[in-house]
Tab-separated table of N, CA and C in Angstrom:
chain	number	residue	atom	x	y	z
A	1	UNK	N	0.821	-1.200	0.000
A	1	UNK	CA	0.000	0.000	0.000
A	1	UNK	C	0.862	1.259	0.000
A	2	UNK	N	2.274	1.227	0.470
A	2	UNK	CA	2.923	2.479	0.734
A	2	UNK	C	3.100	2.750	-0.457
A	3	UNK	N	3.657	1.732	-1.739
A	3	UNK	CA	3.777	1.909	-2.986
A	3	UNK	C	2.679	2.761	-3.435
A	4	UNK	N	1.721	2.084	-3.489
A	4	UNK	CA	0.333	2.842	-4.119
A	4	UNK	C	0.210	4.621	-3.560
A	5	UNK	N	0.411	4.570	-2.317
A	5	UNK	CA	0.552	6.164	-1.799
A	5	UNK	C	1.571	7.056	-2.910
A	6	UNK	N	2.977	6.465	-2.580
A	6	UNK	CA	3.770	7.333	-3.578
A	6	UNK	C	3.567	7.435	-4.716
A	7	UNK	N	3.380	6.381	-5.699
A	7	UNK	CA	2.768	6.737	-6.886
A	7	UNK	C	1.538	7.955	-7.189
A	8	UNK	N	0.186	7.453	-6.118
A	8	UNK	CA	-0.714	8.872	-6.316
A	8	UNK	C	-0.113	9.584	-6.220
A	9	UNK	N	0.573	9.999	-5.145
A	9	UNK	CA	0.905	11.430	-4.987
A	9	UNK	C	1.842	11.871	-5.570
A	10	UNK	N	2.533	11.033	-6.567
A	10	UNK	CA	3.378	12.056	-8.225
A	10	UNK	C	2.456	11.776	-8.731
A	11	UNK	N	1.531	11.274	-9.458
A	11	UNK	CA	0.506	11.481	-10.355
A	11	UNK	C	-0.403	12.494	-9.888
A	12	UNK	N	-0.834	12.475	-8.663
A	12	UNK	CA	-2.184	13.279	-8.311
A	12	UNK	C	-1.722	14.972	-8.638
A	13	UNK	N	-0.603	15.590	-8.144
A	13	UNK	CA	-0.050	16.898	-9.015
A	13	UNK	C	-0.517	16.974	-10.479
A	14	UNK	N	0.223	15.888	-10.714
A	14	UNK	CA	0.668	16.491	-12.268
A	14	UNK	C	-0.848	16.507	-12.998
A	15	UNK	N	-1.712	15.628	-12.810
A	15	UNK	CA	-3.218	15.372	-13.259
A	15	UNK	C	-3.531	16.818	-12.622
A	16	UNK	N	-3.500	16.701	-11.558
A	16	UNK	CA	-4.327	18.379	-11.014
A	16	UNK	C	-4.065	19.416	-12.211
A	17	UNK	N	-2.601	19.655	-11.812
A	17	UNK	CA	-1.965	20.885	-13.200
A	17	UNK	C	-2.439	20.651	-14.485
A	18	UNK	N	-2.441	19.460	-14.657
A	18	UNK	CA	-3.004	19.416	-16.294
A	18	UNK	C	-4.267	19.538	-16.482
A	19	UNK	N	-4.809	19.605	-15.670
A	19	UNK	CA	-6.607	19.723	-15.373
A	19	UNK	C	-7.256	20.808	-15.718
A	20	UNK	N	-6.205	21.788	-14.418
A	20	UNK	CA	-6.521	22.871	-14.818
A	20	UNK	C	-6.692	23.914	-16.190
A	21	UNK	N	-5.886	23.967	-16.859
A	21	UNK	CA	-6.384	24.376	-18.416
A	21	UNK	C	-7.352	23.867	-19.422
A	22	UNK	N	-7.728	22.552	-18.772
A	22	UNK	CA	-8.744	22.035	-19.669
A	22	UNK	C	-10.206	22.413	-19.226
A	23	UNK	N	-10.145	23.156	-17.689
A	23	UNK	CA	-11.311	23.724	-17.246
A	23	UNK	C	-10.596	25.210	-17.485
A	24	UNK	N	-9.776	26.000	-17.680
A	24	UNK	CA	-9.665	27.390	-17.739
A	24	UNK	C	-9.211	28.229	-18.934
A	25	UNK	N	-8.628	27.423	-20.079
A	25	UNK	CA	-8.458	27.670	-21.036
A	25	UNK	C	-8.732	26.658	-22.469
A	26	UNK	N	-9.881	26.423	-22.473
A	26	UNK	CA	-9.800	24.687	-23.449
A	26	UNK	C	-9.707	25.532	-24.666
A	27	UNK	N	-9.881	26.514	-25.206
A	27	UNK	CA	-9.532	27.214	-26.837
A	27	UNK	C	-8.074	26.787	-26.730
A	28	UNK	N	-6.921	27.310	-25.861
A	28	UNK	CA	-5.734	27.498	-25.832
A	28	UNK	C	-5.573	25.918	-25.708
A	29	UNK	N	-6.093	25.265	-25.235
A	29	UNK	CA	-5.605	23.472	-25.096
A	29	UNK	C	-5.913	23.096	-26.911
A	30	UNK	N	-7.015	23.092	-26.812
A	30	UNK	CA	-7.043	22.985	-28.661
A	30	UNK	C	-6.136	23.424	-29.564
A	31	UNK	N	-5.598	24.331	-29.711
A	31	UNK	CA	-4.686	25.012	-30.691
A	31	UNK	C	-3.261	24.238	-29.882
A	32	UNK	N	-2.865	23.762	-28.563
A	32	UNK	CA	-1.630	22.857	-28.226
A	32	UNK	C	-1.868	21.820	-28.935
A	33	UNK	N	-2.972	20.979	-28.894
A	33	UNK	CA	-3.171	20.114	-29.358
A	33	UNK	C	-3.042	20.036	-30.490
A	34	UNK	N	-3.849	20.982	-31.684
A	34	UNK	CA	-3.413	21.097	-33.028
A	34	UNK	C	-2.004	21.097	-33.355
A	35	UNK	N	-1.030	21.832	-32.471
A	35	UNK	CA	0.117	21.914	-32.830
A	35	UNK	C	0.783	20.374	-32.784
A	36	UNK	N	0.706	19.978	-31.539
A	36	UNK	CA	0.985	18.911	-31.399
A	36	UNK	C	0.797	17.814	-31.870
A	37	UNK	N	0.067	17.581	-32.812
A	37	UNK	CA	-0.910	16.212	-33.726
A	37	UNK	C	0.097	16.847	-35.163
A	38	UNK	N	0.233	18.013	-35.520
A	38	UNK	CA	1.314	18.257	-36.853
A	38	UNK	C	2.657	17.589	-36.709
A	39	UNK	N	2.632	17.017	-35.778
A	39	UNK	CA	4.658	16.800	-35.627
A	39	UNK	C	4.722	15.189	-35.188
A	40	UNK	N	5.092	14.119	-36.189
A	40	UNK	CA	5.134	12.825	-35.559
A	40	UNK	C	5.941	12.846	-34.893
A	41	UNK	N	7.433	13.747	-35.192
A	41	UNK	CA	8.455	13.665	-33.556
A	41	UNK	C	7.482	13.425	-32.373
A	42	UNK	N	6.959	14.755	-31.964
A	42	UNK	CA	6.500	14.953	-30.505
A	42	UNK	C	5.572	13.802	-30.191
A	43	UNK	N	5.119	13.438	-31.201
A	43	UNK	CA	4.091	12.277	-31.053
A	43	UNK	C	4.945	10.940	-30.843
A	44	UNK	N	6.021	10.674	-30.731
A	44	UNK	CA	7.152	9.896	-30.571
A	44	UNK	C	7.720	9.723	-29.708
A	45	UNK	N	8.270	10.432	-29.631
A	45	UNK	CA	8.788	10.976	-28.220
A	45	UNK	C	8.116	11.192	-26.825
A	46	UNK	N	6.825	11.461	-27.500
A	46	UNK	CA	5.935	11.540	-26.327
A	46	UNK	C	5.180	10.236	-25.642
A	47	UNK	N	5.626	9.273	-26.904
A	47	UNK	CA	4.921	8.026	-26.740
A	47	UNK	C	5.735	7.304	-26.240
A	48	UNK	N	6.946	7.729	-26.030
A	48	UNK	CA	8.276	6.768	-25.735
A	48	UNK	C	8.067	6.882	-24.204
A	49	UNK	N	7.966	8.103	-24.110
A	49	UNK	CA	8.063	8.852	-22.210
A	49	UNK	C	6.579	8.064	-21.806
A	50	UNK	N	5.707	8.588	-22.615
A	50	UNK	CA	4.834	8.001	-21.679
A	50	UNK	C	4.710	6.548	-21.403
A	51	UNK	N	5.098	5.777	-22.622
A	51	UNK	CA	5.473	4.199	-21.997
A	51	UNK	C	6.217	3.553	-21.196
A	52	UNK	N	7.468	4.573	-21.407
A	52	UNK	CA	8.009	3.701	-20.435
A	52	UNK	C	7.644	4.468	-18.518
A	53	UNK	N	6.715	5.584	-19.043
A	53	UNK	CA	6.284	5.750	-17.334
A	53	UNK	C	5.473	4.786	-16.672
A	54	UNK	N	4.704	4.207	-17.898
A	54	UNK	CA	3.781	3.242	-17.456
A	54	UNK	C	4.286	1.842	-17.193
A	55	UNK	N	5.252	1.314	-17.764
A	55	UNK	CA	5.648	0.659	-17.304
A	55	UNK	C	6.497	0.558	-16.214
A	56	UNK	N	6.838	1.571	-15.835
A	56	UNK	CA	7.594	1.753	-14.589
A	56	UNK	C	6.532	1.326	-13.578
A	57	UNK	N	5.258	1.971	-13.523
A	57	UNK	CA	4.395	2.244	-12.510
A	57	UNK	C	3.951	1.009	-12.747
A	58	UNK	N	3.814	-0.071	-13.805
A	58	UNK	CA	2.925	-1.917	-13.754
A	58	UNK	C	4.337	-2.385	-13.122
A	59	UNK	N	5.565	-2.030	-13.731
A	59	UNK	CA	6.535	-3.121	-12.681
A	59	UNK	C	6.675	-3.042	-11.744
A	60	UNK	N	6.486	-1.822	-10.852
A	60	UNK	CA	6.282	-1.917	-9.738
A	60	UNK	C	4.706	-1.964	-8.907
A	61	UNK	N	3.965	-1.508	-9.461
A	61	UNK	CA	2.429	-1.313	-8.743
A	61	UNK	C	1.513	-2.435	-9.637
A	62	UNK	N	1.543	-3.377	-9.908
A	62	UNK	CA	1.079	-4.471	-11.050
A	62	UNK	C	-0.476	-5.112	-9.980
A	63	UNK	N	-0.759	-4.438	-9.216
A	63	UNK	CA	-1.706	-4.781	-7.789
A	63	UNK	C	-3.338	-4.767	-8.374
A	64	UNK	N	-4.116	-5.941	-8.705
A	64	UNK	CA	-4.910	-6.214	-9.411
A	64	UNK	C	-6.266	-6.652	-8.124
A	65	UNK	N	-6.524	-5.829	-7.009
A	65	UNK	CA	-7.479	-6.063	-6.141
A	65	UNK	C	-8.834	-5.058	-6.478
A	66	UNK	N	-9.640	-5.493	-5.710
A	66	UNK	CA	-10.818	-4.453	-6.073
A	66	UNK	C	-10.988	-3.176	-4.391
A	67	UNK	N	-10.094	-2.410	-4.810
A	67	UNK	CA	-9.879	-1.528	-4.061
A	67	UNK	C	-9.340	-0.336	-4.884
A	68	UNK	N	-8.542	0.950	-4.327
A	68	UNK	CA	-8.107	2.053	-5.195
A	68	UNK	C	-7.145	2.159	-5.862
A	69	UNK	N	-6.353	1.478	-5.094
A	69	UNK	CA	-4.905	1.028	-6.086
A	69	UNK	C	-5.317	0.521	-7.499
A	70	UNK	N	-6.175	-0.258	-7.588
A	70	UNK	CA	-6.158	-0.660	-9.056
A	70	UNK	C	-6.143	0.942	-10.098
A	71	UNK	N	-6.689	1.764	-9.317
A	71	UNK	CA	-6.769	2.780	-10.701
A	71	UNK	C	-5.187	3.120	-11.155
A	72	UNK	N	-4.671	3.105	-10.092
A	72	UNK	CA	-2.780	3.031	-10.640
A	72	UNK	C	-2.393	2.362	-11.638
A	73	UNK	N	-2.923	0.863	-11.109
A	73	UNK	CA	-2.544	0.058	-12.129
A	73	UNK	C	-2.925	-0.432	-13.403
A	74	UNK	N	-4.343	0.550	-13.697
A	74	UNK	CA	-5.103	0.717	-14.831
A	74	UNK	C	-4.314	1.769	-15.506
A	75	UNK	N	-4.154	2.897	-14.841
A	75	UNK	CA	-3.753	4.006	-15.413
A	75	UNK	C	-2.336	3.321	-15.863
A	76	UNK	N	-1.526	2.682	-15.210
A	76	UNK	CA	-0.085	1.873	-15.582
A	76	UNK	C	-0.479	1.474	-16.909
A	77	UNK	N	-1.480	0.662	-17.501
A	77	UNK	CA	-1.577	-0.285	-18.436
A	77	UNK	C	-2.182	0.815	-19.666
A	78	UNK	N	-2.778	1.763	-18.928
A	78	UNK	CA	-2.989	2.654	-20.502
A	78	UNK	C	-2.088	3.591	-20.563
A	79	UNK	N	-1.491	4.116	-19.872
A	79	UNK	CA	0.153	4.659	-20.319
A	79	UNK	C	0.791	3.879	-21.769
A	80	UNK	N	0.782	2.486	-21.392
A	80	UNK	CA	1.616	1.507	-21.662
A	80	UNK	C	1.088	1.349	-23.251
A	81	UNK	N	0.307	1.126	-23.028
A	81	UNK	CA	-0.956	1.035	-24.731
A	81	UNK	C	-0.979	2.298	-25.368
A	82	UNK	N	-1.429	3.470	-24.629
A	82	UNK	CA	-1.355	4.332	-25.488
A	82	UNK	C	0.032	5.250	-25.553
A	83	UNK	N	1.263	4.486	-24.789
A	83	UNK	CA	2.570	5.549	-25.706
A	83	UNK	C	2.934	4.272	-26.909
A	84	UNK	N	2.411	3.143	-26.399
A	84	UNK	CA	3.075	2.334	-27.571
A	84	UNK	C	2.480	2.755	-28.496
A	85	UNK	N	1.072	2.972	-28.409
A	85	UNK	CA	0.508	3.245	-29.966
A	85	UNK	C	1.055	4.598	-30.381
A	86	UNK	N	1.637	5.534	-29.828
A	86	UNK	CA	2.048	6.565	-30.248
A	86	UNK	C	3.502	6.178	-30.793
A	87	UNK	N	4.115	5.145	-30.389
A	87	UNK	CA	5.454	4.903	-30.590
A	87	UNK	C	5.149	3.812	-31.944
A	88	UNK	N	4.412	3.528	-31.936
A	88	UNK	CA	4.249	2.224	-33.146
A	88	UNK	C	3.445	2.672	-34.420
A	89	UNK	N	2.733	3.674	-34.484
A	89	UNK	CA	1.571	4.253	-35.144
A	89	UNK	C	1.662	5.947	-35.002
A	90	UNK	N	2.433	6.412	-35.388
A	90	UNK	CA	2.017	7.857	-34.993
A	90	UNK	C	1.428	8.544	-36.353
A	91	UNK	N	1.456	7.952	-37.022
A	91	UNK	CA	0.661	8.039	-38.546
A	91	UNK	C	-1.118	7.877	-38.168
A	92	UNK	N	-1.540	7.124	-37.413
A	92	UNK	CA	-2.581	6.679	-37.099
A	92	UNK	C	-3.128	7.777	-35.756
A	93	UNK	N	-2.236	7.879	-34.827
A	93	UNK	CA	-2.584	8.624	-33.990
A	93	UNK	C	-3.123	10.124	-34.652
A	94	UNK	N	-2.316	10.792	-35.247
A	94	UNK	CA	-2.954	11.826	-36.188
A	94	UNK	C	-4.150	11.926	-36.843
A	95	UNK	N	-4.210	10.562	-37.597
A	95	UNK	CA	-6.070	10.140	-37.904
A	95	UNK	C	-6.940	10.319	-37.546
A	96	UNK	N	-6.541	9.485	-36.300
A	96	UNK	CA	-8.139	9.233	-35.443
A	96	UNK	C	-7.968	10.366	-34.747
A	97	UNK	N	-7.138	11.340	-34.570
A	97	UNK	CA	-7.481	12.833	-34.117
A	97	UNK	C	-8.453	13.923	-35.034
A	98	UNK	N	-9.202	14.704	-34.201
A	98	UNK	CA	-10.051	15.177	-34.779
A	98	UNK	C	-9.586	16.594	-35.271
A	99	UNK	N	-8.152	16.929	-35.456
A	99	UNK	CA	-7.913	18.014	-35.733
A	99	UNK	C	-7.293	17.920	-36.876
């Protein structure tokens, strides 16, 4: 369980901060986003970081009970899926974006 603590609490920041602009500025999140869907680098790179965060957080937090921790270890497994698909497909990721 101590695991599961430290993990929220580097995730629970960074989700807060990123939150916030999507409730205080979502025009200005749209036009990041546009920018960001033009460039398969960033879409690469970004898929690289975010996979291997997620896998950091399943090799260590891999805790499959029906309690709160699992959302860690959900959130672990779609890290994991969606930087690979950014790392394997970033042609595709652009697609199925709506910008």
């Amino acid at each position: 369980m101590a695991t599961s603590i430290w993990i929220a609490k580097l995730l629970g920041p960074v989700l807060l901060v990123a939150a916030i602009p999507m409730l205080t500025s979502a025009r200005d999140l749209h036009e990041v986003a546009r920018e960001f869907l033009k460039s398969r680098v960033l879409i690469y790179v970004t898929g690289v970081l975010v996979m291997v965060g997620g896998l950091a957080i399943v090799n260590k937090h891999n805790i499959w009970i029906t309690d709160w921790p699992i959302i860690i270890t959900l959130f672990g497994w779609a890290m994991i899926i969606g930087g690979g698909a950014r790392v394997a497909l970033p042609s595709a990721v652009r697609a199925l974006s709506r910008y």
